[in-house]
mmCIF file of C-alpha atoms in Angstrom:
data_model
loop_
_atom_site.group_PDB
_atom_site.id
_atom_site.type_symbol
_atom_site.label_atom_id
_atom_site.label_comp_id
_atom_site.label_asym_id
_atom_site.label_seq_id
_atom_site.Cartn_x
_atom_site.Cartn_y
_atom_site.Cartn_z
ATOM 1 C CA UNK Q 12 -4.081 -15.375 -10.598
ATOM 2 C CA UNK Q 13 -1.285 -13.173 -11.590
ATOM 3 C CA UNK Q 14 2.310 -13.986 -10.074
ATOM 4 C CA UNK Q 15 2.513 -11.324 -7.065
ATOM 5 C CA UNK Q 16 4.938 -8.494 -8.201
ATOM 6 C CA UNK Q 17 6.262 -9.917 -11.424
ATOM 7 C CA UNK Q 18 9.882 -10.901 -11.861
ATOM 8 C CA UNK Q 19 10.767 -10.741 -8.148
ATOM 9 C CA UNK Q 20 11.139 -14.514 -7.658
ATOM 10 C CA UNK Q 21 11.469 -15.224 -3.975
ATOM 11 C CA UNK Q 22 11.443 -11.629 -3.105
ATOM 12 C CA UNK Q 23 7.836 -11.404 -4.360
ATOM 13 C CA UNK Q 24 6.172 -11.875 -0.938
ATOM 14 C CA UNK Q 25 8.589 -9.585 1.096
ATOM 15 C CA UNK Q 26 8.100 -6.735 -1.699
ATOM 16 C CA UNK Q 27 4.357 -7.125 -1.286
ATOM 17 C CA UNK Q 28 4.583 -6.641 2.276
ATOM 18 C CA UNK Q 29 6.882 -3.640 1.780
ATOM 19 C CA UNK Q 30 4.497 -2.024 -0.692
ATOM 20 C CA UNK Q 31 1.425 -2.608 1.735
ATOM 21 C CA UNK Q 32 3.652 -1.051 4.483
ATOM 22 C CA UNK Q 33 4.258 1.960 2.360
ATOM 23 C CA UNK Q 34 0.647 2.437 1.269
ATOM 24 C CA UNK Q 35 -0.248 4.829 4.182
ATOM 25 C CA UNK Q 36 2.729 6.931 3.724
ATOM 26 C CA UNK Q 37 6.582 7.168 3.486
ATOM 27 C CA UNK Q 38 8.730 4.845 6.036
ATOM 28 C CA UNK Q 39 12.391 4.303 6.487
ATOM 29 C CA UNK Q 40 13.866 0.828 6.572
ATOM 30 C CA UNK Q 41 13.454 0.138 10.260
ATOM 31 C CA UNK Q 42 9.991 1.444 10.331
ATOM 32 C CA UNK Q 43 9.031 -1.048 7.426
ATOM 33 C CA UNK Q 44 10.631 -3.899 9.350
ATOM 34 C CA UNK Q 45 8.542 -3.294 12.545
ATOM 35 C CA UNK Q 46 5.349 -2.390 10.651
ATOM 36 C CA UNK Q 47 5.743 -5.791 8.732
ATOM 37 C CA UNK Q 48 6.337 -7.705 11.979
ATOM 38 C CA UNK Q 49 3.418 -6.081 13.558
ATOM 39 C CA UNK Q 50 1.054 -6.870 10.646
ATOM 40 C CA UNK Q 51 2.216 -10.390 9.739
ATOM 41 C CA UNK Q 52 3.436 -11.535 13.297
ATOM 42 C CA UNK Q 53 6.563 -12.745 11.429
ATOM 43 C CA UNK Q 54 9.851 -10.873 11.432
ATOM 44 C CA UNK Q 55 11.434 -9.520 8.247
ATOM 45 C CA UNK Q 56 15.332 -9.800 8.243
ATOM 46 C CA UNK Q 57 17.477 -6.850 7.184
ATOM 47 C CA UNK Q 58 19.034 -8.790 4.427
ATOM 48 C CA UNK Q 59 15.579 -9.657 3.041
ATOM 49 C CA UNK Q 60 14.309 -6.157 3.494
ATOM 50 C CA UNK Q 61 17.056 -4.393 1.399
ATOM 51 C CA UNK Q 62 17.124 -7.157 -1.218
ATOM 52 C CA UNK Q 63 13.388 -6.460 -1.745
ATOM 53 C CA UNK Q 64 13.729 -2.795 -1.507
ATOM 54 C CA UNK Q 65 16.455 -2.613 -4.072
ATOM 55 C CA UNK Q 66 14.597 -4.671 -6.421
ATOM 56 C CA UNK Q 67 11.517 -2.522 -5.893
ATOM 57 C CA UNK Q 68 13.531 0.783 -6.290
ATOM 58 C CA UNK Q 69 14.877 -0.649 -9.587
ATOM 59 C CA UNK Q 70 11.492 -1.266 -10.936
ATOM 60 C CA UNK Q 71 10.316 2.160 -10.138
ATOM 61 C CA UNK Q 72 7.579 0.921 -7.837
ATOM 62 C CA UNK Q 73 9.085 2.842 -4.772
ATOM 63 C CA UNK Q 74 11.375 5.934 -4.567
ATOM 64 C CA UNK Q 75 13.813 7.006 -2.019
ATOM 65 C CA UNK Q 76 13.336 10.405 -0.426
ATOM 66 C CA UNK Q 77 15.869 12.765 1.129
ATOM 67 C CA UNK Q 78 17.366 11.122 4.321
ATOM 68 C CA UNK Q 79 16.386 12.375 7.761
ATOM 69 C CA UNK Q 80 18.878 11.959 10.529
ATOM 70 C CA UNK Q 81 20.772 9.541 8.001
ATOM 71 C CA UNK Q 82 17.669 7.405 7.612
ATOM 72 C CA UNK Q 83 16.338 7.426 4.112
ATOM 73 C CA UNK Q 84 12.571 7.267 3.898
ATOM 74 C CA UNK Q 85 10.820 5.362 0.877
ATOM 75 C CA UNK Q 86 7.551 5.937 -0.571
ATOM 76 C CA UNK Q 87 5.186 4.276 -3.312
ATOM 77 C CA UNK Q 88 5.458 5.644 -6.721
ATOM 78 C CA UNK Q 89 2.216 6.061 -8.752
ATOM 79 C CA UNK Q 90 3.272 2.911 -10.655
ATOM 80 C CA UNK Q 91 3.908 1.161 -7.369
ATOM 81 C CA UNK Q 92 0.474 2.168 -6.052
ATOM 82 C CA UNK Q 93 -1.108 0.778 -9.191
ATOM 83 C CA UNK Q 94 0.676 -2.421 -9.013
ATOM 84 C CA UNK Q 95 -0.061 -2.870 -5.583
ATOM 85 C CA UNK Q 96 -3.837 -2.245 -5.909
ATOM 86 C CA UNK Q 97 -3.938 -4.800 -8.873
ATOM 87 C CA UNK Q 98 -2.104 -7.534 -6.817
ATOM 88 C CA UNK Q 99 -4.372 -6.992 -3.857
ATOM 89 C CA UNK Q 100 -7.363 -7.160 -6.076
ATOM 90 C CA UNK Q 101 -5.919 -10.448 -7.547
ATOM 91 C CA UNK Q 102 -5.375 -12.040 -3.986
ATOM 92 C CA UNK Q 103 -8.780 -11.022 -2.985
ATOM 93 C CA UNK Q 104 -10.401 -12.692 -6.100
ATOM 94 C CA UNK Q 105 -8.268 -15.701 -5.465
ATOM 95 C CA UNK Q 106 -9.131 -15.789 -1.785
ATOM 96 C CA UNK Q 107 -12.887 -15.438 -2.570
ATOM 97 C CA UNK Q 108 -12.805 -18.224 -5.027
ATOM 98 C CA UNK Q 109 -10.875 -20.468 -2.757
ATOM 99 C CA UNK Q 110 -13.541 -19.903 0.004
ATOM 100 C CA UNK Q 111 -16.325 -20.553 -2.350
ATOM 101 C CA UNK Q 112 -14.868 -23.983 -3.487
ATOM 102 C CA UNK Q 113 -14.247 -24.627 0.301
ATOM 103 C CA UNK Q 114 -17.822 -23.959 0.852
ATOM 104 C CA UNK Q 115 -18.966 -26.203 -1.848
ATOM 105 C CA UNK Q 116 -16.672 -29.078 -0.822
ATOM 106 C CA UNK Q 117 -17.714 -29.025 2.741
ATOM 107 C CA UNK Q 118 -21.554 -29.388 1.721
ATOM 108 C CA UNK W 25 29.774 -7.224 14.024
ATOM 109 C CA UNK W 26 27.632 -4.862 11.858
ATOM 110 C CA UNK W 27 30.734 -3.416 10.217
ATOM 111 C CA UNK W 28 31.689 -7.118 9.514
ATOM 112 C CA UNK W 29 28.407 -7.876 8.034
ATOM 113 C CA UNK W 30 28.245 -4.752 5.993
ATOM 114 C CA UNK W 31 31.728 -5.565 4.463
ATOM 115 C CA UNK W 32 30.293 -8.588 2.922
ATOM 116 C CA UNK W 33 28.256 -6.671 0.519
ATOM 117 C CA UNK W 34 29.520 -5.401 -2.946
ATOM 118 C CA UNK W 35 31.200 -2.024 -2.777
ATOM 119 C CA UNK W 36 28.541 -0.356 -5.114
ATOM 120 C CA UNK W 37 25.762 -1.804 -2.854
ATOM 121 C CA UNK W 38 27.454 -0.244 0.214
ATOM 122 C CA UNK W 39 27.629 3.056 -1.505
ATOM 123 C CA UNK W 40 23.951 3.184 -2.134
ATOM 124 C CA UNK W 41 22.552 1.526 0.930
ATOM 125 C CA UNK W 42 25.441 1.037 3.376
ATOM 126 C CA UNK W 43 24.602 3.986 5.831
ATOM 127 C CA UNK W 44 21.044 3.192 6.404
ATOM 128 C CA UNK W 45 21.594 -0.488 6.562
ATOM 129 C CA UNK W 46 24.140 -0.230 9.134
ATOM 130 C CA UNK W 47 21.914 1.974 11.302
ATOM 131 C CA UNK W 48 19.203 -0.835 11.021
ATOM 132 C CA UNK W 49 21.795 -3.385 12.123
ATOM 133 C CA UNK W 50 22.592 -1.019 15.085
ATOM 134 C CA UNK W 51 18.933 -0.643 15.963
ATOM 135 C CA UNK W 52 18.267 -4.113 16.994
ATOM 136 C CA UNK W 53 20.253 -6.983 18.727
ATOM 137 C CA UNK W 54 21.343 -9.287 15.948
ATOM 138 C CA UNK W 55 20.228 -12.847 16.606
ATOM 139 C CA UNK W 56 21.158 -15.843 14.663
ATOM 140 C CA UNK W 57 18.138 -15.358 12.339
ATOM 141 C CA UNK W 58 19.276 -11.683 11.589
ATOM 142 C CA UNK W 59 22.982 -12.915 10.975
ATOM 143 C CA UNK W 60 21.802 -15.752 8.601
ATOM 144 C CA UNK W 61 19.397 -13.286 6.693
ATOM 145 C CA UNK W 62 22.193 -10.725 6.225
ATOM 146 C CA UNK W 63 24.558 -13.346 5.001
ATOM 147 C CA UNK W 64 21.941 -14.552 2.338
ATOM 148 C CA UNK W 65 21.382 -10.937 1.545
ATOM 149 C CA UNK W 66 25.079 -10.317 0.735
ATOM 150 C CA UNK W 67 25.262 -13.327 -1.370
ATOM 151 C CA UNK W 68 22.067 -12.033 -3.298
ATOM 152 C CA UNK W 69 23.495 -8.714 -3.593
ATOM 153 C CA UNK W 70 26.542 -10.155 -5.359
ATOM 154 C CA UNK W 71 24.507 -12.363 -7.572
ATOM 155 C CA UNK W 72 21.920 -9.544 -8.277
ATOM 156 C CA UNK W 73 24.383 -6.960 -9.367
ATOM 157 C CA UNK W 74 25.658 -9.002 -12.045
ATOM 158 C CA UNK W 75 22.320 -9.109 -13.487
ATOM 159 C CA UNK W 76 21.549 -5.559 -12.799
ATOM 160 C CA UNK W 77 23.183 -4.245 -16.039
ATOM 161 C CA UNK W 78 20.743 -6.252 -18.145
ATOM 162 C CA UNK W 79 17.684 -5.296 -15.875
ATOM 163 C CA UNK W 80 18.676 -1.562 -16.280
ATOM 164 C CA UNK W 81 18.831 -1.824 -19.973
ATOM 165 C CA UNK W 82 15.487 -3.560 -19.930
ATOM 166 C CA UNK W 83 14.075 -0.564 -17.714
ATOM 167 C CA UNK W 84 15.647 1.906 -20.077
ATOM 168 C CA UNK W 85 13.894 0.191 -22.903
ATOM 169 C CA UNK W 86 10.640 0.564 -21.245
ATOM 170 C CA UNK W 87 11.304 4.229 -20.124
ATOM 171 C CA UNK W 88 12.384 5.092 -24.009
ATOM 172 C CA UNK W 89 9.209 3.421 -25.345
ATOM 173 C CA UNK W 90 7.128 5.356 -22.863
ATOM 174 C CA UNK W 91 8.883 8.576 -23.857
ATOM 175 C CA UNK W 92 8.785 8.268 -27.396
ATOM 176 C CA UNK W 93 5.104 6.996 -27.333
ATOM 177 C CA UNK W 94 4.146 9.762 -24.897
ATOM 178 C CA UNK W 95 5.546 12.696 -27.004
ATOM 179 C CA UNK W 96 4.202 11.181 -30.237
ATOM 180 C CA UNK W 97 0.625 10.633 -28.462
ATOM 181 C CA UNK W 98 0.693 14.520 -27.334
ATOM 182 C CA UNK W 99 1.647 15.674 -30.736
ATOM 183 C CA UNK W 100 -0.235 13.163 -32.914
ATOM 184 C CA UNK W 101 -3.804 13.655 -31.743
ATOM 185 C CA UNK W 102 -3.754 17.455 -32.117
ATOM 186 C CA UNK W 103 -1.787 17.432 -35.340
ATOM 187 C CA UNK W 104 -4.166 14.874 -36.901
ATOM 188 C CA UNK W 105 -7.260 17.094 -36.014
ATOM 189 C CA UNK W 106 -5.523 20.273 -37.002
ATOM 190 C CA UNK W 107 -4.780 18.651 -40.436
ATOM 191 C CA UNK W 108 -8.386 17.309 -40.804
ATOM 192 C CA UNK W 109 -9.943 20.802 -39.840
ATOM 193 C CA UNK W 110 -7.432 22.636 -42.126
ATOM 194 C CA UNK W 111 -8.072 20.389 -45.059
ATOM 195 C CA UNK W 112 -11.891 20.652 -44.600
ATOM 196 C CA UNK W 113 -11.825 24.128 -44.412
ATOM 197 C CA UNK W 114 -9.473 24.596 -47.423
ATOM 198 C CA UNK W 115 -11.610 25.566 -50.560
ATOM 199 C CA UNK W 116 -8.666 24.343 -52.689
ATOM 200 C CA UNK W 117 -9.287 20.658 -53.625
ATOM 201 C CA UNK W 118 -5.723 20.053 -54.691
ATOM 202 C CA UNK W 119 -2.918 18.836 -52.412
ATOM 203 C CA UNK W 120 -2.371 21.216 -49.703
ATOM 204 C CA UNK W 121 -0.210 21.662 -46.698
ATOM 205 C CA UNK W 122 -3.108 20.340 -44.420
ATOM 206 C CA UNK W 123 -2.901 16.987 -45.858
ATOM 207 C CA UNK W 124 0.898 16.826 -44.893
ATOM 208 C CA UNK W 125 -0.043 17.925 -41.321
ATOM 209 C CA UNK W 126 -2.813 15.123 -41.157
ATOM 210 C CA UNK W 127 -0.361 12.482 -42.418
ATOM 211 C CA UNK W 128 2.300 13.708 -39.924
ATOM 212 C CA UNK W 129 -0.401 13.317 -37.026
ATOM 213 C CA UNK W 130 -1.450 9.944 -38.403
ATOM 214 C CA UNK W 131 2.251 8.797 -38.399
ATOM 215 C CA UNK W 132 2.757 10.193 -34.783
ATOM 216 C CA UNK W 133 -0.285 8.385 -33.811
ATOM 217 C CA UNK W 134 1.174 5.008 -35.065
ATOM 218 C CA UNK W 135 4.345 5.740 -33.133
ATOM 219 C CA UNK W 136 2.495 6.426 -30.046
ATOM 220 C CA UNK W 137 0.366 3.462 -30.350
ATOM 221 C CA UNK W 138 3.577 1.150 -30.949
ATOM 222 C CA UNK W 139 5.455 2.794 -28.112
ATOM 223 C CA UNK W 140 2.628 2.629 -25.570
ATOM 224 C CA UNK W 141 1.673 -0.898 -26.689
ATOM 225 C CA UNK W 142 5.208 -1.985 -26.153
ATOM 226 C CA UNK W 143 5.112 -0.560 -22.572
ATOM 227 C CA UNK W 144 1.718 -2.237 -21.745
ATOM 228 C CA UNK W 145 2.660 -5.548 -23.290
ATOM 229 C CA UNK W 146 4.998 -6.291 -20.498
ATOM 230 C CA UNK W 147 1.901 -7.154 -18.387
ATOM 231 C CA UNK W 148 -0.660 -8.322 -20.819
ATOM 232 C CA UNK W 149 0.991 -9.271 -24.143
ATOM 233 C CA UNK W 150 -1.769 -11.044 -25.895
ATOM 234 C CA UNK W 151 -4.398 -8.451 -25.081
ATOM 235 C CA UNK W 152 -2.207 -5.536 -25.675
ATOM 236 C CA UNK W 153 -1.000 -6.694 -29.014
ATOM 237 C CA UNK W 154 -4.661 -7.700 -30.178
ATOM 238 C CA UNK W 155 -5.821 -4.356 -29.145
ATOM 239 C CA UNK W 156 -2.935 -2.857 -31.044
ATOM 240 C CA UNK W 157 -3.687 -4.520 -34.504
ATOM 241 C CA UNK W 158 -7.012 -2.966 -35.255
ATOM 242 C CA UNK W 159 -6.110 0.677 -34.721
ATOM 243 C CA UNK W 160 -2.663 0.273 -36.256
ATOM 244 C CA UNK W 161 -4.416 -1.133 -39.455
ATOM 245 C CA UNK W 162 -6.753 1.754 -39.360
ATOM 246 C CA UNK W 163 -3.966 4.228 -39.011
ATOM 247 C CA UNK W 164 -1.956 2.888 -41.958
ATOM 248 C CA UNK W 165 -4.986 2.614 -44.298
ATOM 249 C CA UNK W 166 -5.944 6.318 -43.188
ATOM 250 C CA UNK W 167 -2.516 7.499 -43.936
ATOM 251 C CA UNK W 168 -2.398 5.739 -47.140
ATOM 252 C CA UNK W 169 -5.867 7.184 -48.133
ATOM 253 C CA UNK W 170 -4.568 10.897 -47.003
ATOM 254 C CA UNK W 171 -1.422 10.587 -49.125
ATOM 255 C CA UNK W 172 -3.534 9.414 -52.068
ATOM 256 C CA UNK W 173 -5.867 12.233 -51.713
ATOM 257 C CA UNK W 174 -2.984 14.622 -51.952
ATOM 258 C CA UNK W 175 -1.332 12.838 -54.891
ATOM 259 C CA UNK W 176 -4.184 11.834 -57.226
ATOM 260 C CA UNK W 177 -7.023 13.775 -55.841
ATOM 261 C CA UNK W 178 -10.649 12.156 -56.341
ATOM 262 C CA UNK W 179 -9.360 9.764 -59.057
ATOM 263 C CA UNK W 180 -9.905 6.174 -58.275
ATOM 264 C CA UNK W 181 -7.026 4.195 -57.102
ATOM 265 C CA UNK W 182 -6.874 0.519 -55.736
ATOM 266 C CA UNK W 183 -9.371 -0.577 -58.246
ATOM 267 C CA UNK W 184 -12.616 1.476 -57.858
ATOM 268 C CA UNK W 185 -11.967 2.820 -54.511
ATOM 269 C CA UNK W 186 -11.396 6.556 -54.280
ATOM 270 C CA UNK W 187 -8.723 7.927 -51.985
ATOM 271 C CA UNK W 188 -11.592 9.433 -49.824
ATOM 272 C CA UNK W 189 -13.186 6.263 -49.227
ATOM 273 C CA UNK W 190 -9.773 4.479 -48.214
ATOM 274 C CA UNK W 191 -9.085 7.371 -45.939
ATOM 275 C CA UNK W 192 -12.606 7.431 -44.340
ATOM 276 C CA UNK W 193 -12.502 3.438 -43.933
ATOM 277 C CA UNK W 194 -8.989 3.611 -42.242
ATOM 278 C CA UNK W 195 -10.225 6.679 -40.149
ATOM 279 C CA UNK W 196 -13.245 4.816 -38.819
ATOM 280 C CA UNK W 197 -11.280 1.730 -38.123
ATOM 281 C CA UNK W 198 -8.736 3.825 -36.348
ATOM 282 C CA UNK W 199 -11.489 5.291 -34.012
ATOM 283 C CA UNK W 200 -13.219 1.934 -33.324
ATOM 284 C CA UNK W 201 -9.783 0.472 -32.765
ATOM 285 C CA UNK W 202 -8.857 3.013 -30.334
ATOM 286 C CA UNK W 203 -11.771 1.907 -28.178
ATOM 287 C CA UNK W 204 -10.123 -1.621 -28.051
ATOM 288 C CA UNK W 205 -6.657 0.025 -27.152
ATOM 289 C CA UNK W 206 -8.675 1.884 -24.440
ATOM 290 C CA UNK W 207 -9.829 -1.505 -23.029
ATOM 291 C CA UNK W 208 -6.349 -2.928 -22.979
ATOM 292 C CA UNK W 209 -5.195 0.289 -21.346
ATOM 293 C CA UNK W 210 -7.973 0.175 -18.781
ATOM 294 C CA UNK W 211 -7.092 -3.517 -17.945
ATOM 295 C CA UNK W 212 -3.354 -2.809 -17.652
ATOM 296 C CA UNK W 213 -3.884 0.033 -15.569
ATOM 297 C CA UNK W 214 -0.517 1.665 -15.657
ATOM 298 C CA UNK W 215 -1.245 4.497 -17.976
ATOM 299 C CA UNK W 216 -4.198 6.874 -17.193
ATOM 300 C CA UNK W 217 -7.493 5.232 -16.927
ATOM 301 C CA UNK W 218 -9.266 8.609 -17.565
ATOM 302 C CA UNK W 219 -7.434 8.803 -20.863
ATOM 303 C CA UNK W 220 -8.466 5.335 -21.828
ATOM 304 C CA UNK W 221 -12.088 6.390 -20.963
ATOM 305 C CA UNK W 222 -11.867 9.362 -23.402
ATOM 306 C CA UNK W 223 -10.754 7.034 -26.125
ATOM 307 C CA UNK W 224 -13.505 4.687 -25.484
ATOM 308 C CA UNK W 225 -16.022 7.531 -25.660
ATOM 309 C CA UNK W 226 -14.593 8.797 -28.954
ATOM 310 C CA UNK W 227 -14.852 5.139 -30.328
ATOM 311 C CA UNK W 228 -18.602 4.602 -29.126
ATOM 312 C CA UNK W 229 -19.437 8.142 -30.535
ATOM 313 C CA UNK W 230 -18.125 7.253 -34.041
ATOM 314 C CA UNK W 231 -19.524 3.698 -33.899
ATOM 315 C CA UNK W 232 -22.874 5.417 -33.060
ATOM 316 C CA UNK W 233 -22.499 8.273 -35.909
ATOM 317 C CA UNK W 234 -21.378 6.101 -38.861
ATOM 318 C CA UNK W 235 -24.609 4.157 -39.361
ATOM 319 C CA UNK W 236 -26.735 7.343 -39.041
ATOM 320 C CA UNK W 237 -24.231 9.018 -41.514
ATOM 321 C CA UNK W 238 -24.603 6.277 -44.005
ATOM 322 C CA UNK W 239 -28.490 6.270 -43.758
ATOM 323 C CA UNK W 240 -28.844 2.940 -41.883
ATOM 324 C CA UNK W 241 -31.163 4.643 -39.721
ATOM 325 C CA UNK W 242 -32.413 8.258 -39.542
ATOM 326 C CA UNK W 243 -30.994 10.761 -37.206
ATOM 327 C CA UNK W 244 -31.078 14.359 -37.280
ATOM 328 C CA UNK W 245 -27.956 16.326 -38.704
ATOM 329 C CA UNK W 246 -27.547 18.028 -35.419
ATOM 330 C CA UNK W 247 -27.199 14.564 -33.437
ATOM 331 C CA UNK W 248 -24.639 13.319 -36.091
ATOM 332 C CA UNK W 249 -22.738 16.530 -35.835
ATOM 333 C CA UNK W 250 -22.671 16.388 -32.062
ATOM 334 C CA UNK W 251 -21.600 12.836 -32.171
ATOM 335 C CA UNK W 252 -18.653 13.698 -34.379
ATOM 336 C CA UNK W 253 -17.732 16.712 -32.157
ATOM 337 C CA UNK W 254 -17.748 14.520 -29.073
ATOM 338 C CA UNK W 255 -15.527 11.820 -30.921
ATOM 339 C CA UNK W 256 -12.940 14.446 -32.151
ATOM 340 C CA UNK W 257 -12.757 16.068 -28.714
ATOM 341 C CA UNK W 258 -12.520 12.860 -26.847
ATOM 342 C CA UNK W 259 -10.062 11.473 -29.310
ATOM 343 C CA UNK W 260 -7.569 14.411 -29.152
ATOM 344 C CA UNK W 261 -8.074 14.782 -25.430
ATOM 345 C CA UNK W 262 -7.596 11.116 -24.800
ATOM 346 C CA UNK W 263 -4.208 10.847 -26.727
ATOM 347 C CA UNK W 264 -2.947 13.915 -24.923
ATOM 348 C CA UNK W 265 -3.949 12.557 -21.484
ATOM 349 C CA UNK W 266 -2.369 9.247 -22.511
ATOM 350 C CA UNK W 267 0.901 10.956 -23.514
ATOM 351 C CA UNK W 268 1.061 12.902 -20.309
ATOM 352 C CA UNK W 269 0.672 9.953 -18.153
ATOM 353 C CA UNK W 270 3.312 7.938 -20.248
ATOM 354 C CA UNK W 271 5.781 10.999 -19.716
ATOM 355 C CA UNK W 272 5.029 11.106 -15.971
ATOM 356 C CA UNK W 273 5.814 7.346 -15.641
ATOM 357 C CA UNK W 274 8.984 7.649 -17.606
ATOM 358 C CA UNK W 275 10.089 10.405 -15.523
ATOM 359 C CA UNK W 276 9.627 8.260 -12.494
ATOM 360 C CA UNK W 277 11.534 5.177 -13.994
ATOM 361 C CA UNK W 278 14.453 7.609 -15.390
ATOM 362 C CA UNK W 279 14.987 9.323 -11.984
ATOM 363 C CA UNK W 280 14.946 5.839 -10.329
ATOM 364 C CA UNK W 281 17.706 4.517 -12.829
ATOM 365 C CA UNK W 282 19.660 7.749 -12.370
ATOM 366 C CA UNK W 283 19.495 7.162 -8.536
ATOM 367 C CA UNK W 284 20.743 3.507 -8.974
ATOM 368 C CA UNK W 285 23.694 4.750 -11.306
#
């Protein structure tokens, strides 16, 4: 399996969650935090959120839009959407392989 | 409290993210988890900004290879085809301007192949550079043949080999190798997959036409001609589409880098 979102180290998982959150349209920071929390049941702190956002922006996977009421929305770039799709496919293959092994082991 | 936490971040980070970050801190009551998370975030921002200069240079290098490779791909395919069509139509057998156009197109394709492979290799280095080797060899051999045709005409060079034979061998290798490059592009999938599909079509068409052309099996002339027309159109269209998608990605990376500076 590929390393999720390459070169992001310990921010790889938050970055993946952010990309998934942005996959249905642009969101500003607070909306991403609440969306991730609703989706995973775990809170994402503001320090972690902005560390991951900065890295994703540097790598061209997301881009900042014009601020609305001082809140700046972010959206996926074409590269970001491609990278996300590939990471999700890899994770899906990894999960399928794991489930197959589990099924074989329990027989 | 939020002012104090924000002040822990580096000034350049605050300039870029400070306003929206402060709004987030104001949006929710800060618990011990949030405070610890922000403290770690501030420490990370200080450490990360030190490495940002190097990362920025890295990204600029990728953007540059995309830009050069993209423009070379857009120019190379049509130039190569124009040179080939012009040289074929030229009644004069001697060295002519069309040979120069074809060599220029071939050189541009090599630049395109190198630039785009350098970009794609960041994800799948072994696959990318393996897929680079065959078309690159084909392009170089084809260029040598084209230059030799312009310089020595039909006379043999490199032992008994005629310049035309060298050029044709290189060109067929270039087309077939473009199919491998298309596979790497499809697998990577950052550049256009539609463009990769066109290159694959051109490769398959040449692969099918050559045995018929050399008499390995019988096929009507119309079929061979149709295969070559498909190969040429897909080859030129594929490189233009690859170049266009590379420039689109370059614009996205460059605007992000400008926003970060």
